[in-house]
Each structure stands twice: as C-alpha cells, then as structure tokens.
C-alpha cells in the first residue's frame, strides 16, 4: 500500500462552513503516513455530513488541497395553500425529512417529502392536488424555500357497478360495502367521496360478506376506476366470482387444553351448517378469550380448510398452540397526577404474582371507568423477556377535571332574585373521596347542603356517605308554593356495601328536625295534623315541631359502561325510608329510580334510553306521611316544558264563613300553591341521535336526542267529595292528571362547563299549569 506524508491542508469553496468543520472529519491527521484509502474514506465522511454537493481532493507533494461545493442553506420556509393539513403537522413532517431553517437543502429530501404529501392527499381523496417548490437564491449560498400547495376538490362517486352478482342485488351489495350512504333515502347528510382507503375497506367487507354466507370460493377478479373528463366524478366497476354455497362436513380441534370449560363448548358452528367465515372468526376470538383467562396470552390458532368441490362441503381444522403460560409480576399506573396509587389499586382485580387473567384485567378497566374520574383507561402488557413467563401490566389513564362549581343568578315570579352556588370535588386528595357543597338563596328559601362520600371506608367494598342539610323556607304573598315558614335540619349517614362490581346495598340512619310556623288552614295539612292528634281550628294558623329518626335501606344495580354519557347498560336503585321509635311521625317512603340505555344499531350510534322514577309514601298506623315530605315534578330533570316542581296537587284552603254557637262554618278555596303528593310516576324516553353534523373529535362530549316525557303526582289519600266538586277543585287522586311533553334536548360538556338545552312542547296539560318551553342549565368543570 502506497503511503505519503501531509504537512499542509488547504480548503477551497467554503462559504457557510469553516475550515474546522472540514478538519474535524480528517481522522487521518493523527497518522504519520496516510494512504489513498484514507483519503477515500475521508471523502465519504464529508459526503455523509450532508453539507456538500461536490468534493474533490488533490495532493501537491506535501500539501492536501480540498475543493468543495456546499449545499445551499435554507434561510426561510414559506408554505401557502394548505387548508386541509395543519401547518404544525407540515412543520413536523419537514423536520423529519431534514428540511429545517439553518440546515443545508437536500434535493432528495424534498422529493421524499413531496411523495409523503402526495400520499397524504391521496389518502383523503384529493388526488389532483399539486405540490410545487420554489427556490430563490440569496447571497452567501443561502436560499428561500417556498412550498405552494394547490389542493384539489374531493372526487365524488358517481356510479358503482358490480358484475357477476347472481344471488344478491346491486343495491344490497352496495349497502353491504358501505360505499354509498344515505339518510332516510336522501344523500343530504353524507357526501359520497372516493377515498382509496375507504374503497379497500369496502372491498374487504364485500369479501367477508360472501365468505360469511357460504361462498368460500368467492373472488374479486378485478376493479376498474374511471375518472370523468372534469376530474370531479369517478365510476367504479367491480368484477366478482360468487361461486356456490358450501356446508361444513367435519370439524377437528387439535389442542391439549384441559379444563371443565373445554374448547368444544365454544364451537358454535355445527356439521351441515353453511360455511360462515364471521362465525369462525368469532370462535377464534372466544377461544383466545378463554385461554387468556388461564394465563395463555399469545395462543396461536391456525384455521385450515379442506374443500370438497364435488360435494360442496368443507372440513374445518382448528390447530391451537396455547403457547407459554404467563404470570403477572408487577402492576403499575401512568398518567395519574391526582389519583393516588392506593385508590387505583383498590379498583383493580388482577393481583401481582398471580396467573394472568384477561377477565380480571377488564374488570379493573371497567371499575376505573365507572368511577367517573377518568376520560380514558387503557392497558398495556409488557413482557419482561422472551425467556421468562412473566409480564408487567400497565394501566394508562387520562384523568378528568373532577372539580366543578356552578354559579347562577336569575329571577322568577315565585322567588324573586334567585342565587345558586354549588361546589363539588370528586376524587378529593386523590383517594377517591367526594366532597360537595350547594347553596340556594332567594326571597322564599335559604338552602345549604354539605355532603362527603368515602369510597373505601375502613375497608374496600364499604362506602360511607354523610350529609348535613339546612333549609329555611320563607313565605311571600302570591307565592305559588306552600305558604308557611319552615326551618329544617337533616343529618344523615349511609354505609354502602359493594357485593360485586354491579350490585350494592346501603344501610343508613338519619335525624331530621322540622319547625313549621304560621301554617294556614288547608285541607291536606289539616288532614295530616289530625292524624298526629292535633286539635285544630279552621280559623287559626298552626305551628308544628317534629323530630324524626329515619332508617334508610337501598339496593343498587349498576352496569353502565361509563358514568358520563353511557351508551349501554342500566342503573337501578330502590330506596326505602322508614321512621323508627322515638320519632314524632310514623311513615315510610319508597323510591325506585331506573336508567336504561339500549343501542339499536351495531355501531352504537342510535341509542334508546329510558328513565323511570317511581315514588310512594304512606303513614304507618293511623298517622299520615307529613305533607312536607311530598313529591313534586316539573322542570329539566323530570317533565321538561313545565316550570320546576309545579306539576302536582295544589293547596285547597279553608275559607271561613261565620262562627255560630261555637261551631266553625267554612267553604273551600282552590289555589295555585303547590302542595305535592305522596305518589309520583315519571318516565323519560329518549332517542339519542348520531352526531350527523359534528366531527368525531367532539362526539364524546356532545349528545342530542328526541324525548317524550310523561309524569303524574298524586295524593292517594284525597277524598273527592261533593263539596270539592262544587267548588271546582280537581280530583288529585285521578290518573287523568298525567302531564306529557315532547321535544329535543342538547347536552355538551363544553370548555366552560356542562351545558344542557331543551325545547319541549307540552302535549297534555292542565289549566293551572305554568309552562316553560325552553330550559337550559350550565356549570363549570375544573
């Protein structure tokens, strides 16, 4: 090998780079003697820097002369015409292709970036988009780079034709493919734009459809796409071979899995059944689910078919390799900035150092979602190594803002200026506890409630709920509610026992103090006062003080898929309250509250929901239930279109005539003052609509529906006498008093808080009802 010595190095052609940039690549300077191979490697290293277009090296005795042509440096980048791709995404893509201000311009990088952009626009159906680069030279070998994007319109699918379909109509196959969509027979809500990705999905749907109906020899022979002259429309032709239907002749399972729930029970397809690809795939899924309950995370299932073309039959072979059996070594959580690890672990069922069980993993996901504290919960399984049979389970969560406050100021003819404040903090201190405070103040009421809930009181599966309520009602002239002073205090504690993930029951004990002053003579009130032994006068007002101790029992079934905007499942709560010895009153009250969500299409877009609220209260022995424990209806939470709590029996007052020989004479005076009833029935039926006009990015936060509300509040103890009839007083025990309304509701968890709007048209009303067609509420989440 020829070697030589170098004393001096000269570099020509540098403009934006320094002599040091060149010399830093000259590894051979440390050698006393260098070779031609060293020079060749040096040139390769310089090219590898990406800074030079040309490099030439000469030797003049002991001098090394290097001539370079630098790549131009990008001084600025300008992008125009990008309407359908965000500039930030463009910038990130250019960065990945090394198109960066201050860096040399590489023509190859421009070409690959252009190809990436073209692929993107083709993917979204804008095939005629033009991408142009303009390079403006500047001094010192610098350039300005300008990217102009001329985005084309979407290509519309004008016509679809399928050739070779003998058993199914063209219209039905197009529906199966999902290429063209319509709503109620019109293409108003959908644009039938052509996208290559969607077209490939449609072909796969067509293929799966035929294979799921016995046509195992089905093939798509070819597809033709023809553009119109104006490049706005596309005509699609699909050539298919249907073949004939085949039946299953035999089924074989090759596996050594031994368990009472053996794999044979999962084979839902039988001999002589029509070959069904989708059923076979569901069997594969069910087998994997079963094996994953016993630690087999990655079983391999190979489906083989042996076709008898003469008899039109198929033999199925399920070859199952269970693989390794895995144990969970460690469980961890990520994304929990508020929630403590201990709270999260209390909701999961998969334990560390135990056999991996996918069912327990999924129960943990469901439990965490149902707390309402998290937006998303995902699980990742990490293998420690290929040689070990242990995995790590990672729950990745995205927390919601679980604090909220609501401030409202308004005016109504019942209470004048109305001020409302509520403060709520779920997952307080990250341990799963909830704390809430609500205050209402107006001319007729001062109300406050403080509530605390501990989700894991003493031990898991036991929750404690405690609340304190203060209520001071003040009457006014022309008030439509009960016309007396009332001051109440309530202390209540309930222990809830979680039997399993869906069922729980609660036991509670509470104390209520009620002080009522200046009660006007009124039929329902006087009836109650008589039952507790009060001596009454039809001319004078009455006062009442009661102290009641209440035992509470409730049972809850809850399998909603999530707490906020569920799409399937149900929630049912049965709550019973009864006074215990030592109380002023003797009564019981039963409430049943039920929600049910039923998807009516396989994509969970159309959902039918139903809410039922039933309540009944009655006295024990000869006593009646206190009138101030009555039920009320009306408003956005019960029967929309009616003023809040206005639906129900109204007060009937005694009107004194004269006093003669110590006896009271009176008549009856009906009013609009609401007194409520001891029985209530409310139903809310809603058809939750797909989000036709809203981007998929917001569908989780928005819900709108058509609703039908109905309800009635009854006084089952009402005695509809002749005197009442002659006085024009309705029968408040008559089921004909039902109210019905229908309308549309819109709900949105907006950046400023949850918003609810409803517009209702009352269908069945009473002359004494006060209507409110448009209603809304708003809050704030933090």
XYZ file of C-alpha atoms in Angstrom:
782
model
C 0.000 0.000 0.000
C 1.424 3.406 -1.024
C 1.622 5.917 1.831
C 2.688 9.544 1.992
C 3.063 12.406 4.458
C 0.960 15.565 4.630
C 2.262 18.842 6.080
C -0.431 21.358 4.973
C -4.171 21.179 4.197
C -5.978 23.782 2.080
C -9.764 24.018 1.608
C -11.422 25.994 -1.229
C -15.112 26.820 -1.783
C -16.226 27.364 1.831
C -18.988 29.918 2.351
C -21.186 28.828 5.259
C -18.882 26.272 6.845
C -15.476 26.746 8.441
C -12.123 25.133 7.951
C -12.677 23.463 11.344
C -15.823 21.690 10.022
C -13.679 20.003 7.379
C -10.701 19.170 9.553
C -12.941 17.639 12.273
C -13.672 14.791 9.820
C -9.970 14.229 8.986
C -9.272 11.254 11.210
C -6.000 10.525 9.439
C -4.261 13.640 10.870
C -3.193 11.552 13.832
C -1.247 9.259 11.476
C 2.300 9.962 10.372
C 1.645 8.325 6.994
C -1.669 8.230 5.102
C -2.869 6.270 2.108
C -5.240 6.772 -0.825
C -7.762 4.597 1.038
C -7.668 7.084 3.934
C -8.394 9.911 1.511
C -11.325 7.935 0.015
C -12.810 7.274 3.468
C -12.361 10.957 4.339
C -14.384 11.966 1.240
C -17.145 9.527 2.215
C -17.312 11.055 5.700
C -17.619 14.552 4.257
C -20.472 13.464 1.983
C -22.105 11.776 4.949
C -22.377 15.121 6.769
C -24.953 16.151 4.153
C -23.379 19.588 3.761
C -21.753 19.259 0.329
C -22.825 18.596 -3.245
C -19.307 18.037 -4.652
C -15.963 17.171 -3.040
C -12.606 16.869 -4.785
C -9.245 16.158 -3.118
C -5.805 16.813 -4.685
C -2.274 16.235 -3.425
C 0.635 18.502 -4.312
C 3.720 16.943 -2.736
C 3.162 17.508 0.993
C 0.041 19.672 0.538
C -3.535 18.338 0.539
C -5.977 20.520 -1.428
C -9.715 20.035 -0.870
C -12.259 21.670 -3.184
C -15.910 21.600 -2.077
C -19.277 22.833 -3.358
C -21.581 23.456 -0.437
C -25.295 22.707 -0.449
C -27.314 25.935 -0.101
C -28.525 26.785 3.413
C -32.261 27.229 3.975
C -32.789 30.811 5.156
C -36.602 30.748 5.362
C -39.532 28.453 4.639
C -42.917 29.687 3.439
C -45.979 27.451 2.992
C -49.227 28.526 1.282
C -52.417 26.796 0.186
C -52.634 24.224 2.994
C -56.286 24.252 4.056
C -56.736 20.590 4.881
C -53.432 19.935 6.636
C -52.340 21.818 9.736
C -49.158 23.902 9.435
C -47.822 22.359 12.623
C -48.122 18.884 11.102
C -46.412 20.125 7.944
C -43.593 21.607 10.000
C -43.123 18.362 11.928
C -43.052 16.375 8.670
C -40.460 18.736 7.166
C -38.361 18.358 10.301
C -38.447 14.566 9.942
C -37.256 15.000 6.322
C -34.432 17.319 7.496
C -35.971 20.375 5.801
C -35.098 22.861 8.530
C -34.161 26.541 8.570
C -30.401 26.846 9.013
C -29.718 23.404 7.561
C -28.441 22.539 4.044
C -31.084 21.820 1.409
C -31.098 18.219 0.202
C -32.954 17.688 -3.086
C -33.562 14.043 -2.271
C -35.260 15.082 0.997
C -37.505 17.436 -0.990
C -38.538 14.587 -3.285
C -39.358 12.211 -0.410
C -41.269 14.972 1.399
C -43.247 15.697 -1.776
C -44.075 11.990 -2.079
C -45.235 11.914 1.560
C -47.532 14.896 0.960
C -48.960 13.325 -2.186
C -49.679 10.117 -0.295
C -51.477 12.106 2.392
C -53.702 13.950 -0.091
C -54.416 10.728 -1.959
C -55.431 9.151 1.334
C -58.002 11.866 1.999
C -59.354 11.669 -1.557
C -57.776 14.814 -3.071
C -55.949 13.103 -5.921
C -55.349 16.113 -8.151
C -53.507 18.146 -5.519
C -50.398 19.830 -6.911
C -47.276 20.424 -4.816
C -44.647 22.870 -6.051
C -41.332 24.011 -4.538
C -39.783 27.386 -5.468
C -36.176 28.078 -4.522
C -34.942 31.688 -4.503
C -31.108 32.080 -4.331
C -29.698 34.590 -1.844
C -26.223 35.852 -1.031
C -23.655 33.607 0.685
C -25.118 30.451 -0.849
C -28.427 30.765 1.017
C -31.924 30.250 -0.321
C -35.570 30.987 0.445
C -37.765 27.881 0.133
C -41.410 28.321 -0.780
C -43.932 25.474 -0.807
C -47.147 26.077 -2.743
C -49.957 23.532 -2.360
C -52.862 23.659 -4.802
C -55.419 21.407 -3.132
C -57.962 19.721 -5.341
C -61.588 19.010 -4.621
C -62.766 15.620 -3.480
C -63.767 13.158 -6.168
C -67.396 12.130 -5.915
C -68.521 8.541 -6.514
C -70.949 8.946 -9.376
C -71.805 5.335 -10.083
C -70.938 1.865 -8.760
C -71.422 -1.257 -10.817
C -70.823 -4.852 -9.683
C -70.591 -7.557 -12.309
C -71.057 -11.275 -11.607
C -73.605 -10.923 -8.792
C -76.256 -13.573 -9.408
C -77.604 -14.091 -5.882
C -77.693 -10.556 -4.451
C -78.907 -7.295 -5.937
C -76.569 -4.455 -6.778
C -78.309 -2.152 -4.317
C -77.915 -4.617 -1.453
C -74.218 -5.266 -2.187
C -73.508 -1.532 -2.269
C -75.195 -1.313 1.130
C -73.016 -4.203 2.382
C -69.876 -2.455 1.179
C -70.877 0.805 2.853
C -69.510 2.795 -0.093
C -72.571 4.971 -0.631
C -74.513 6.174 2.355
C -77.866 7.846 2.656
C -80.141 9.027 5.415
C -83.877 8.448 5.118
C -83.394 7.860 1.407
C -81.526 11.137 0.801
C -77.820 11.817 0.296
C -78.180 15.142 2.099
C -76.163 14.297 5.190
C -73.387 12.324 3.525
C -71.005 13.125 0.682
C -70.095 10.015 -1.298
C -66.467 10.981 -1.755
C -63.968 8.470 -3.069
C -61.015 7.608 -0.839
C -58.673 4.758 -1.638
C -58.509 3.642 1.986
C -62.310 3.512 2.274
C -62.572 1.694 -1.057
C -60.185 -1.046 0.123
C -62.231 -1.406 3.309
C -65.384 -1.709 1.178
C -63.822 -4.500 -0.886
C -62.865 -6.329 2.293
C -66.448 -6.005 3.555
C -67.720 -7.451 0.286
C -65.273 -10.352 0.548
C -66.197 -11.064 4.202
C -69.903 -10.882 3.400
C -69.741 -13.639 0.780
C -67.468 -15.834 2.907
C -69.897 -15.437 5.803
C -72.768 -16.712 3.641
C -71.164 -19.924 2.460
C -69.350 -18.744 -0.674
C -65.885 -19.997 0.227
C -64.692 -19.800 -3.391
C -65.702 -16.146 -3.783
C -63.167 -13.923 -5.553
C -62.864 -10.307 -6.624
C -61.438 -10.671 -10.120
C -60.779 -7.018 -10.865
C -61.720 -3.419 -10.132
C -61.845 -0.524 -12.595
C -61.826 3.143 -11.660
C -62.660 5.697 -14.361
C -62.497 9.451 -13.857
C -64.865 11.808 -15.613
C -63.496 14.387 -18.033
C -63.730 17.188 -15.488
C -61.943 15.019 -12.867
C -64.782 15.609 -10.416
C -66.518 12.218 -10.550
C -65.403 8.618 -10.535
C -67.099 5.500 -11.891
C -66.362 2.210 -10.113
C -66.736 -1.265 -11.604
C -66.115 -4.402 -9.533
C -65.923 -7.817 -11.217
C -66.649 -10.736 -8.891
C -66.995 -14.501 -8.965
C -69.611 -15.681 -6.463
C -69.266 -19.450 -6.761
C -71.608 -21.720 -4.814
C -72.535 -22.225 -1.165
C -70.615 -24.834 0.842
C -71.554 -26.695 4.014
C -69.458 -27.913 6.945
C -68.856 -31.691 6.779
C -66.455 -32.169 9.736
C -64.815 -30.117 12.499
C -61.490 -31.107 14.096
C -59.829 -29.474 17.136
C -56.157 -30.181 17.789
C -55.283 -28.959 21.306
C -54.245 -30.332 24.701
C -56.096 -27.746 26.811
C -57.798 -29.448 29.750
C -60.395 -27.626 31.772
C -64.078 -28.104 32.671
C -64.860 -25.253 30.282
C -63.208 -27.061 27.391
C -62.859 -25.637 23.930
C -65.522 -27.856 22.376
C -68.190 -25.782 24.111
C -67.024 -22.728 22.171
C -67.583 -24.241 18.721
C -70.861 -22.548 17.816
C -70.854 -23.825 14.232
C -72.199 -27.343 13.577
C -71.925 -30.041 10.939
C -74.186 -29.362 7.907
C -74.250 -25.650 8.727
C -73.480 -23.201 5.936
C -69.822 -22.201 5.948
C -69.613 -18.880 7.817
C -66.327 -17.005 7.980
C -67.519 -14.445 10.557
C -68.686 -17.234 12.896
C -65.323 -18.957 12.570
C -63.535 -15.708 13.453
C -65.799 -15.195 16.474
C -64.932 -18.763 17.582
C -61.247 -17.856 17.313
C -61.834 -14.746 19.439
C -63.749 -16.742 22.065
C -61.016 -19.399 22.218
C -58.380 -16.711 22.774
C -60.535 -15.134 25.492
C -60.927 -18.462 27.263
C -57.214 -19.266 27.109
C -56.317 -15.754 28.305
C -58.298 -16.415 31.486
C -55.781 -19.096 32.345
C -52.575 -17.227 31.612
C -52.151 -18.008 27.888
C -51.603 -14.531 26.491
C -50.485 -15.312 22.939
C -52.083 -18.553 21.740
C -51.614 -19.331 18.055
C -54.736 -20.581 16.238
C -54.329 -21.834 12.702
C -57.527 -22.462 10.704
C -57.203 -24.959 7.872
C -59.918 -25.875 5.379
C -60.207 -28.897 3.104
C -62.688 -28.257 0.310
C -64.613 -30.974 -1.491
C -65.616 -29.267 -4.731
C -67.762 -32.187 -5.847
C -69.954 -32.427 -2.737
C -69.734 -28.695 -1.974
C -68.513 -29.379 1.582
C -65.695 -28.080 3.791
C -63.716 -29.724 6.577
C -62.548 -27.356 9.320
C -59.344 -27.854 11.303
C -58.665 -25.742 14.410
C -54.950 -26.188 15.213
C -54.338 -24.493 18.563
C -50.958 -23.887 20.158
C -51.502 -22.478 23.672
C -48.001 -21.089 23.974
C -46.480 -20.125 27.311
C -48.489 -19.598 30.479
C -47.828 -16.179 31.979
C -47.941 -14.698 35.465
C -48.213 -11.023 36.403
C -45.065 -9.822 38.131
C -45.873 -6.141 38.546
C -48.846 -3.804 38.062
C -48.202 -0.079 37.566
C -50.119 3.074 36.618
C -49.203 6.017 34.398
C -50.987 9.318 33.819
C -52.325 9.629 37.392
C -51.299 13.099 38.521
C -54.177 13.411 41.021
C -55.264 9.877 41.866
C -53.157 8.003 44.350
C -51.783 4.599 43.558
C -53.613 3.071 46.528
C -57.003 4.293 45.230
C -56.336 2.908 41.757
C -55.253 -0.466 43.139
C -58.458 -0.737 45.144
C -60.438 -0.760 41.859
C -58.479 -3.458 40.005
C -58.915 -7.207 40.483
C -55.814 -8.655 38.814
C -53.222 -9.260 41.520
C -49.442 -9.273 41.289
C -47.606 -12.632 41.391
C -50.760 -14.404 40.207
C -51.834 -16.057 36.980
C -52.641 -13.615 34.192
C -56.425 -13.360 33.710
C -57.839 -11.121 30.983
C -61.265 -11.055 32.669
C -59.777 -9.576 35.831
C -57.842 -7.056 33.734
C -61.053 -5.932 32.002
C -62.934 -5.710 35.298
C -60.236 -3.322 36.500
C -60.708 -1.171 33.381
C -64.487 -1.154 33.900
C -64.196 -0.265 37.598
C -61.844 2.631 36.900
C -64.069 3.990 34.109
C -67.180 3.771 36.274
C -65.679 5.978 38.976
C -66.181 8.906 36.580
C -62.692 10.233 37.380
C -61.021 9.231 34.120
C -61.514 10.120 30.473
C -59.688 7.071 29.114
C -58.342 3.865 30.646
C -56.084 1.591 28.597
C -53.977 -1.422 29.479
C -50.593 -2.423 28.086
C -48.945 -5.790 28.627
C -45.144 -5.781 28.750
C -43.103 -8.966 28.507
C -40.121 -8.927 30.829
C -38.141 -11.132 28.447
C -38.682 -13.847 25.904
C -37.298 -16.479 28.241
C -39.444 -15.666 31.286
C -43.140 -16.414 31.628
C -43.875 -13.166 33.474
C -45.391 -9.895 32.322
C -45.930 -6.413 33.648
C -49.407 -4.862 33.418
C -49.532 -1.091 32.912
C -52.812 0.833 33.303
C -52.510 4.054 31.326
C -55.150 6.532 32.464
C -56.184 10.006 31.432
C -57.689 11.906 34.329
C -60.671 14.231 34.094
C -61.056 17.510 35.904
C -63.148 16.211 38.791
C -63.919 19.514 40.477
C -66.853 21.676 39.447
C -68.687 24.749 40.573
C -71.912 26.278 39.405
C -72.984 29.874 39.966
C -76.357 31.095 38.804
C -78.338 34.287 39.234
C -81.844 34.684 37.882
C -85.308 35.965 38.513
C -88.695 34.270 38.644
C -92.100 35.275 39.881
C -92.036 32.595 42.606
C -88.886 33.554 44.481
C -87.743 36.861 43.015
C -83.963 37.151 42.618
C -82.524 33.637 42.735
C -78.892 32.888 43.638
C -77.438 29.394 43.339
C -73.933 28.204 44.163
C -72.583 24.664 44.123
C -69.080 23.330 44.645
C -68.152 19.728 44.004
C -64.837 17.905 44.207
C -64.704 14.248 43.230
C -61.607 12.172 43.931
C -60.681 14.580 46.719
C -56.956 14.394 47.571
C -56.685 11.615 45.002
C -58.083 8.941 47.352
C -61.489 8.567 45.660
C -63.495 10.559 48.214
C -66.121 13.101 47.106
C -66.935 16.427 48.731
C -69.744 18.763 47.678
C -71.394 21.960 48.878
C -74.541 23.555 47.432
C -76.291 26.773 48.443
C -79.578 28.261 47.191
C -80.819 31.671 48.287
C -83.842 33.669 47.167
C -86.777 35.544 48.630
C -88.503 32.340 49.691
C -85.699 29.928 50.565
C -82.264 29.644 52.142
C -80.848 26.189 51.498
C -77.464 24.612 52.129
C -76.122 21.060 51.794
C -72.705 19.676 52.690
C -72.006 16.093 51.621
C -68.976 13.841 51.987
C -68.527 10.367 50.491
C -65.685 7.997 51.289
C -65.465 5.282 48.630
C -63.288 2.985 50.742
C -64.368 3.460 54.338
C -62.330 1.286 56.746
C -62.021 -1.498 54.165
C -62.591 -1.931 50.444
C -66.162 -2.542 49.247
C -67.643 -0.351 52.012
C -68.512 3.290 51.261
C -69.646 5.950 53.707
C -71.864 8.848 52.685
C -72.580 11.658 55.162
C -74.537 14.856 54.619
C -75.828 17.858 56.516
C -78.749 19.877 55.143
C -80.150 23.215 56.277
C -83.372 24.553 54.761
C -85.212 27.720 55.722
C -88.377 28.442 53.679
C -89.934 31.890 53.846
C -93.468 32.551 52.511
C -94.453 35.538 50.405
C -97.687 36.992 49.145
C -98.810 35.494 45.828
C -96.316 32.646 46.314
C -97.118 29.520 44.353
C -95.523 27.218 46.923
C -96.709 26.308 50.415
C -97.481 29.470 52.401
C -95.768 28.885 55.759
C -92.392 29.290 57.450
C -90.246 26.169 57.610
C -86.836 25.584 59.136
C -85.248 22.124 58.829
C -82.016 20.399 59.759
C -81.022 16.965 58.456
C -78.081 14.761 59.477
C -77.679 11.502 57.616
C -75.083 8.701 57.358
C -75.280 5.755 54.955
C -72.953 2.746 54.705
C -72.911 1.178 51.238
C -71.712 -2.420 50.867
C -70.464 -3.429 47.417
C -71.441 -7.055 46.867
C -69.712 -7.219 43.479
C -68.942 -4.968 40.538
C -72.610 -4.350 39.795
C -74.612 -4.830 42.997
C -74.526 -2.970 46.274
C -76.824 -2.190 49.170
C -76.818 0.536 51.790
C -77.922 0.972 55.377
C -78.379 4.431 56.840
C -79.517 6.298 59.902
C -80.555 9.930 59.945
C -82.091 12.630 62.099
C -84.460 15.359 60.891
C -85.623 18.442 62.759
C -88.552 20.389 61.265
C -90.056 23.606 62.602
C -93.135 24.924 60.753
C -94.804 28.253 61.674
C -97.956 30.078 60.579
C -99.497 27.168 58.671
C -102.726 28.346 57.076
C -105.801 26.119 57.363
C -105.516 23.822 54.368
C -107.171 20.504 53.612
C -104.073 18.286 53.171
C -102.187 19.887 56.065
C -105.175 19.708 58.429
C -105.707 16.074 57.462
C -102.113 15.295 58.462
C -102.318 17.316 61.707
C -105.474 15.463 62.704
C -103.697 12.107 62.176
C -100.959 13.031 64.683
C -103.508 14.161 67.293
C -103.510 17.945 66.858
C -106.620 19.873 67.927
C -107.493 22.189 65.095
C -109.430 25.334 64.443
C -110.409 26.249 60.915
C -109.884 29.967 61.639
C -106.410 29.974 63.162
C -102.930 29.187 61.881
C -100.913 26.320 63.377
C -97.305 25.663 64.364
C -95.520 22.312 64.296
C -92.208 20.928 65.587
C -91.139 17.400 64.741
C -88.051 15.318 65.478
C -87.718 12.180 63.384
C -85.170 9.366 63.323
C -85.105 7.641 59.940
C -83.735 4.273 58.915
C -82.712 4.043 55.254
C -82.192 0.934 53.131
C -81.253 0.946 49.457
C -80.247 -1.556 46.804
C -78.358 -0.569 43.625
C -77.674 -2.463 40.412
C -75.314 -0.599 38.083
C -73.742 -1.992 34.915
C -73.500 1.214 32.874
C -70.422 1.189 30.671
C -69.494 4.677 31.943
C -70.885 7.397 34.174
C -70.837 10.269 31.659
C -72.947 9.765 28.517
C -73.267 5.961 28.741
C -74.243 4.060 25.602
C -75.331 0.736 27.080
C -76.229 -0.821 30.405
C -78.643 0.086 33.167
C -78.784 1.686 36.592
C -81.486 0.737 39.097
C -81.853 1.999 42.645
C -84.525 1.018 45.162
C -84.526 3.277 48.214
C -86.708 2.763 51.292
C -87.021 5.112 54.274
C -88.941 4.431 57.466
C -89.203 6.247 60.781
C -88.099 4.367 63.905
C -89.414 4.569 67.502
C -88.760 7.900 69.175
C -89.899 9.875 66.128
C -92.754 12.375 66.033
C -94.022 10.876 62.749
C -94.668 7.298 61.658
C -94.365 6.778 57.901
C -92.404 5.064 55.145
C -91.319 6.165 51.687
C -90.200 4.011 48.741
C -88.426 5.357 45.653
C -87.386 3.434 42.534
C -85.034 5.206 40.111
C -84.044 3.429 36.881
C -81.992 4.318 33.775
C -81.535 2.012 30.793
C -79.526 2.506 27.593
C -80.084 0.208 24.620
C -78.125 0.592 21.339
C -80.375 -0.139 18.393
C -77.640 -0.461 15.772
C -74.362 -2.371 15.728
C -72.286 0.812 15.555
C -73.773 2.212 18.799
C -74.847 5.396 17.009
C -78.593 5.206 17.661
C -79.391 4.641 21.325
C -82.749 4.280 23.030
C -82.751 5.369 26.662
C -85.466 5.207 29.262
C -85.672 6.720 32.730
C -88.344 5.710 35.223
C -88.859 7.384 38.590
C -91.465 5.942 40.951
C -92.174 7.126 44.470
C -94.722 6.307 47.123
C -95.102 7.315 50.755
C -97.688 6.426 53.374
C -98.285 6.751 57.073
C -97.964 3.859 59.497
C -100.967 3.070 61.695
C -103.408 5.947 61.831
C -100.802 8.581 61.039
C -100.245 10.129 57.627
C -96.972 10.919 55.893
C -96.010 14.566 56.570
C -97.136 16.855 53.774
C -93.658 18.447 53.645
C -92.249 15.056 52.534
C -94.396 15.067 49.376
C -93.128 14.550 45.825
C -93.067 17.235 43.128
C -92.445 17.202 39.361
C -91.723 19.634 36.559
C -88.505 21.051 35.201
C -85.472 19.918 33.224
C -84.859 16.861 35.452
C -88.399 15.446 35.455
C -91.002 16.728 32.968
C -89.491 19.241 30.557
C -91.674 22.086 29.362
C -93.218 22.641 32.806
C -91.977 25.053 35.461
C -89.767 23.472 38.119
C -91.800 21.494 40.727
C -95.101 22.958 39.501
C -96.732 19.657 38.470
C -98.831 18.075 41.206
C -101.723 18.705 43.604
C -102.361 22.301 44.612
C -103.304 23.595 48.051
C -107.015 23.821 48.944
C -107.636 26.325 51.723
C -110.474 26.526 54.230
C -112.412 29.759 53.776
C -114.260 30.698 56.991
C -117.871 31.914 56.597
C -119.097 32.726 60.124
C -118.928 31.460 63.674
C -122.191 30.471 65.400
C -122.692 28.661 68.707
C -119.065 27.596 68.869
C -119.061 25.801 65.517
C -116.946 26.739 62.513
C -118.513 27.161 59.110
C -116.295 27.219 56.083
C -116.093 26.712 52.343
C -113.186 25.666 50.148
C -110.862 27.906 48.161
C -108.657 26.427 45.447
C -105.250 27.962 44.689
C -102.111 27.654 42.559
C -99.927 26.968 45.611
C -98.137 23.646 45.107
C -98.501 21.123 47.946
C -97.277 17.980 46.142
C -98.412 14.402 46.561
C -97.416 11.178 48.271
C -97.106 9.291 44.971
C -95.182 10.068 41.775
C -94.618 8.419 38.383
C -92.228 9.986 35.855
C -90.892 8.456 32.635
C -88.391 9.970 30.208
C -87.923 8.152 26.909
C -85.191 9.425 24.599
C -83.870 8.537 21.186
C -80.212 9.561 21.260
C -79.220 10.571 17.737
C -75.947 10.068 15.850
C -73.799 13.167 15.592
C -74.506 13.834 11.914
C -73.018 17.315 11.726
C -70.237 17.044 14.306
C -66.639 15.927 13.937
C -65.665 12.637 15.579
C -63.256 14.585 17.802
C -66.211 16.040 19.734
C -68.731 13.199 19.760
C -67.686 12.056 23.239
C -68.639 15.439 24.686
C -71.909 16.046 22.829
C -75.257 14.313 22.947
C -78.593 15.337 21.486
C -81.863 13.475 21.497
C -85.571 13.474 20.853
C -87.543 12.898 24.039
C -91.005 12.093 25.301
C -91.627 12.928 28.973
C -94.655 11.969 30.995
C -95.444 12.112 34.674
C -98.025 12.476 37.362
C -98.039 13.406 41.028
C -100.956 12.046 43.074
C -102.438 12.392 46.532
C -103.721 8.838 47.056
C -105.422 9.889 50.327
C -107.512 12.537 48.584
C -111.235 12.205 49.200
C -113.029 13.767 46.260
C -116.245 14.875 47.982
C -119.235 16.695 46.563
C -118.094 19.904 48.234
C -114.799 19.755 46.377
C -116.581 19.088 43.116
C -118.957 22.041 43.619
C -116.003 24.285 44.453
C -114.300 23.385 41.148
C -111.447 21.517 42.831
C -109.900 18.690 40.759
C -109.605 15.124 41.943
C -105.930 14.964 42.905
C -106.033 11.153 43.063
C -107.158 10.805 39.430
C -104.657 9.291 36.968
C -106.095 11.586 34.294
C -103.897 14.343 35.781
C -100.904 12.974 33.869
C -98.680 15.510 32.067
C -96.940 14.771 28.752
C -94.396 16.744 26.749
C -92.098 16.114 23.813
C -89.140 17.898 22.306
C -85.411 17.941 21.640
C -82.511 18.060 24.075
C -78.876 19.079 23.530
C -76.092 18.345 26.020
C -72.488 19.430 25.728
C -69.502 19.125 28.053
C -68.031 22.390 26.812
C -64.720 24.054 27.754
C -66.666 26.354 30.106
C -68.603 23.504 31.692
C -71.560 21.167 31.080
C -74.413 22.786 29.155
C -77.936 21.406 28.767
C -80.588 22.877 26.481
C -84.078 21.561 25.899
C -87.105 22.728 23.982
C -90.341 20.965 24.871
C -93.868 21.180 23.548
C -96.412 20.229 26.241
C -98.912 17.687 24.906
C -101.105 17.007 27.948
C -101.513 19.895 30.384
C -103.845 21.347 32.991
C -105.366 24.844 33.082
C -103.413 25.589 36.274
C -100.016 24.575 34.847
C -97.249 27.095 34.300
C -95.309 26.259 31.133
C -91.682 26.887 30.232
C -90.874 25.514 26.768
C -87.186 26.463 26.580
C -84.978 25.436 29.513
C -81.226 25.329 29.995
C -78.588 24.874 32.667
C -74.844 25.382 32.776
C -71.928 24.689 35.108
C -68.146 24.761 35.311
C -65.631 21.900 35.488
C -62.146 22.316 36.982
